[in-house]
Amino acid sequence: MNEKLSFYDNEIEIFIKSRFDNVILARSILISFLSNLDLSVNVINELKTALSEAVTNAIVHGYDSDENKKVRILFAYTDAIIKMEVEDDGRGIEDIEKAKEPLYSSKLDEERAGLGFTIMEVFTDELNIESTIGVGTKITMTKRIFDEFSND
Amino acid sequence: MSLTVSLAIKKNRLLIRLKGELDQSNVEGLRNRINEVTKKYQIKYLVFNLENLQFMDSSGIGFIIGRYGEIRRIGGKVAICAMNETIYKIFKLSGLSRICLIAKNEDYADQLLGVAI
């Protein structure tokens, strides 16, 4: 336990098995984690949706829906920003630009909307995608929360 | 929180009331159930009431796009009512807001579909 102090006021890291019902669990943990912050319902809903897309992507695309893998999730906040990280050790994304195109999906035959990255982009302020074929994908999303005061 | 589905049929219109959370964990069960009913009762119009749907991600959008494709093939229409703000944003991103009828409540949806009694 000799790691350096985090820049964030609060931080939580969880590992979930790559099952779809654990996406619900991840959303619940996010809500509990953020409950000390005075956020509007809309901001919470947008963060929930962005998280849901990232974790679902990790399971569906990273792991081809294999339930026996692990997804790492990290939540952190300061009084100005919220950060969410979702990381898998899956197949990796071949063409990130293409994957980010609205309505593009590598699995359209499964009635997928191809909106995952679009939702993550629109519902947060910064989306960063690091991916290596055969190694995995790490999604980092940050949302500024000080805007809240000027808008509401 | 899980998903509760209640269905009502009026002539060739199917009303689908969703309550709770719709995501990848339950979308397949919902799809099978709706497809079964749509086929059995020769449904031409779908009305989704999302008033009590607290959460939906792009899994739900994929599901509605799929149903829209099937209903359009037989010349029917799809109406969505009572979306919360976040779900409506996702609708606009997906383009579904341009091809489905959007209504405040079930009565308006019926009027838009022209199937009011």
PDB file of C-alpha atoms in Angstrom, chain B residues 11-80:
ATOM      1  CA  LYS B  11     -57.151  -4.194 -33.062  1.00  0.00           C
ATOM      2  CA  ASN B  12     -53.855  -4.274 -34.941  1.00  0.00           C
ATOM      3  CA  ARG B  13     -52.045  -1.979 -32.511  1.00  0.00           C
ATOM      4  CA  LEU B  14     -49.706  -3.214 -29.807  1.00  0.00           C
ATOM      5  CA  LEU B  15     -49.039  -0.992 -26.808  1.00  0.00           C
ATOM      6  CA  ILE B  16     -45.782  -1.772 -24.999  1.00  0.00           C
ATOM      7  CA  ARG B  17     -45.278  -0.214 -21.569  1.00  0.00           C
ATOM      8  CA  LEU B  18     -41.730  -0.539 -20.264  1.00  0.00           C
ATOM      9  CA  LYS B  19     -40.746  -0.023 -16.653  1.00  0.00           C
ATOM     10  CA  GLY B  20     -37.265  -0.149 -15.146  1.00  0.00           C
ATOM     11  CA  GLU B  21     -34.056  -0.482 -17.128  1.00  0.00           C
ATOM     12  CA  LEU B  22     -33.542  -1.732 -20.679  1.00  0.00           C
ATOM     13  CA  ASP B  23     -30.038  -2.833 -21.647  1.00  0.00           C
ATOM     14  CA  GLN B  24     -28.082  -5.717 -23.136  1.00  0.00           C
ATOM     15  CA  SER B  25     -28.980  -8.003 -20.226  1.00  0.00           C
ATOM     16  CA  ASN B  26     -32.701  -8.087 -21.027  1.00  0.00           C
ATOM     17  CA  VAL B  27     -33.151  -6.836 -24.598  1.00  0.00           C
ATOM     18  CA  GLU B  28     -33.177 -10.290 -26.142  1.00  0.00           C
ATOM     19  CA  GLY B  29     -36.033 -11.546 -23.972  1.00  0.00           C
ATOM     20  CA  LEU B  30     -38.036  -8.438 -24.824  1.00  0.00           C
ATOM     21  CA  ARG B  31     -37.339  -8.835 -28.541  1.00  0.00           C
ATOM     22  CA  ASN B  32     -38.520 -12.460 -28.566  1.00  0.00           C
ATOM     23  CA  ARG B  33     -41.693 -11.596 -26.670  1.00  0.00           C
ATOM     24  CA  ILE B  34     -42.623  -8.645 -28.920  1.00  0.00           C
ATOM     25  CA  ASN B  35     -41.870 -10.578 -32.105  1.00  0.00           C
ATOM     26  CA  GLU B  36     -44.058 -13.447 -30.955  1.00  0.00           C
ATOM     27  CA  VAL B  37     -47.026 -11.193 -30.167  1.00  0.00           C
ATOM     28  CA  THR B  38     -46.571  -9.085 -33.315  1.00  0.00           C
ATOM     29  CA  LYS B  39     -46.709 -12.186 -35.476  1.00  0.00           C
ATOM     30  CA  LYS B  40     -49.541 -13.905 -33.619  1.00  0.00           C
ATOM     31  CA  TYR B  41     -51.906 -10.903 -33.669  1.00  0.00           C
ATOM     32  CA  GLN B  42     -50.799  -9.459 -37.034  1.00  0.00           C
ATOM     33  CA  ILE B  43     -49.771  -6.196 -35.439  1.00  0.00           C
ATOM     34  CA  LYS B  44     -49.276  -3.234 -37.758  1.00  0.00           C
ATOM     35  CA  TYR B  45     -48.755  -0.416 -35.266  1.00  0.00           C
ATOM     36  CA  LEU B  46     -46.401  -0.350 -32.295  1.00  0.00           C
ATOM     37  CA  VAL B  47     -46.685   2.167 -29.474  1.00  0.00           C
ATOM     38  CA  PHE B  48     -43.893   2.265 -26.893  1.00  0.00           C
ATOM     39  CA  ASN B  49     -44.726   4.028 -23.643  1.00  0.00           C
ATOM     40  CA  LEU B  50     -41.424   4.851 -21.915  1.00  0.00           C
ATOM     41  CA  GLU B  51     -42.882   6.938 -19.087  1.00  0.00           C
ATOM     42  CA  ASN B  52     -41.581   4.545 -16.429  1.00  0.00           C
ATOM     43  CA  LEU B  53     -38.427   3.509 -18.201  1.00  0.00           C
ATOM     44  CA  GLN B  54     -35.654   4.915 -16.025  1.00  0.00           C
ATOM     45  CA  PHE B  55     -32.768   3.842 -18.181  1.00  0.00           C
ATOM     46  CA  MET B  56     -32.050   2.718 -21.718  1.00  0.00           C
ATOM     47  CA  ASP B  57     -28.775   2.507 -23.614  1.00  0.00           C
ATOM     48  CA  SER B  58     -28.034   1.810 -27.284  1.00  0.00           C
ATOM     49  CA  SER B  59     -29.173  -1.807 -26.859  1.00  0.00           C
ATOM     50  CA  GLY B  60     -32.708  -0.403 -26.693  1.00  0.00           C
ATOM     51  CA  ILE B  61     -32.118   1.726 -29.787  1.00  0.00           C
ATOM     52  CA  GLY B  62     -30.938  -1.338 -31.715  1.00  0.00           C
ATOM     53  CA  PHE B  63     -34.079  -3.152 -30.576  1.00  0.00           C
ATOM     54  CA  ILE B  64     -36.431  -0.358 -31.704  1.00  0.00           C
ATOM     55  CA  ILE B  65     -34.620   0.024 -35.057  1.00  0.00           C
ATOM     56  CA  GLY B  66     -35.126  -3.715 -35.578  1.00  0.00           C
ATOM     57  CA  ARG B  67     -38.862  -3.525 -34.797  1.00  0.00           C
ATOM     58  CA  TYR B  68     -39.210  -0.412 -36.984  1.00  0.00           C
ATOM     59  CA  GLY B  69     -37.703  -2.331 -39.921  1.00  0.00           C
ATOM     60  CA  GLU B  70     -40.205  -5.156 -39.548  1.00  0.00           C
ATOM     61  CA  ILE B  71     -43.235  -2.918 -39.041  1.00  0.00           C
ATOM     62  CA  ARG B  72     -42.294  -0.710 -41.989  1.00  0.00           C
ATOM     63  CA  ARG B  73     -42.077  -3.775 -44.224  1.00  0.00           C
ATOM     64  CA  ILE B  74     -45.808  -4.380 -43.684  1.00  0.00           C
ATOM     65  CA  GLY B  75     -46.699  -0.703 -44.075  1.00  0.00           C
ATOM     66  CA  GLY B  76     -47.161   0.029 -40.375  1.00  0.00           C
ATOM     67  CA  LYS B  77     -45.871   2.698 -38.043  1.00  0.00           C
ATOM     68  CA  VAL B  78     -44.019   2.975 -34.738  1.00  0.00           C
ATOM     69  CA  ALA B  79     -44.768   5.623 -32.103  1.00  0.00           C
ATOM     70  CA  ILE B  80     -42.769   6.352 -28.956  1.00  0.00           C
TER      71      ILE B  80
END
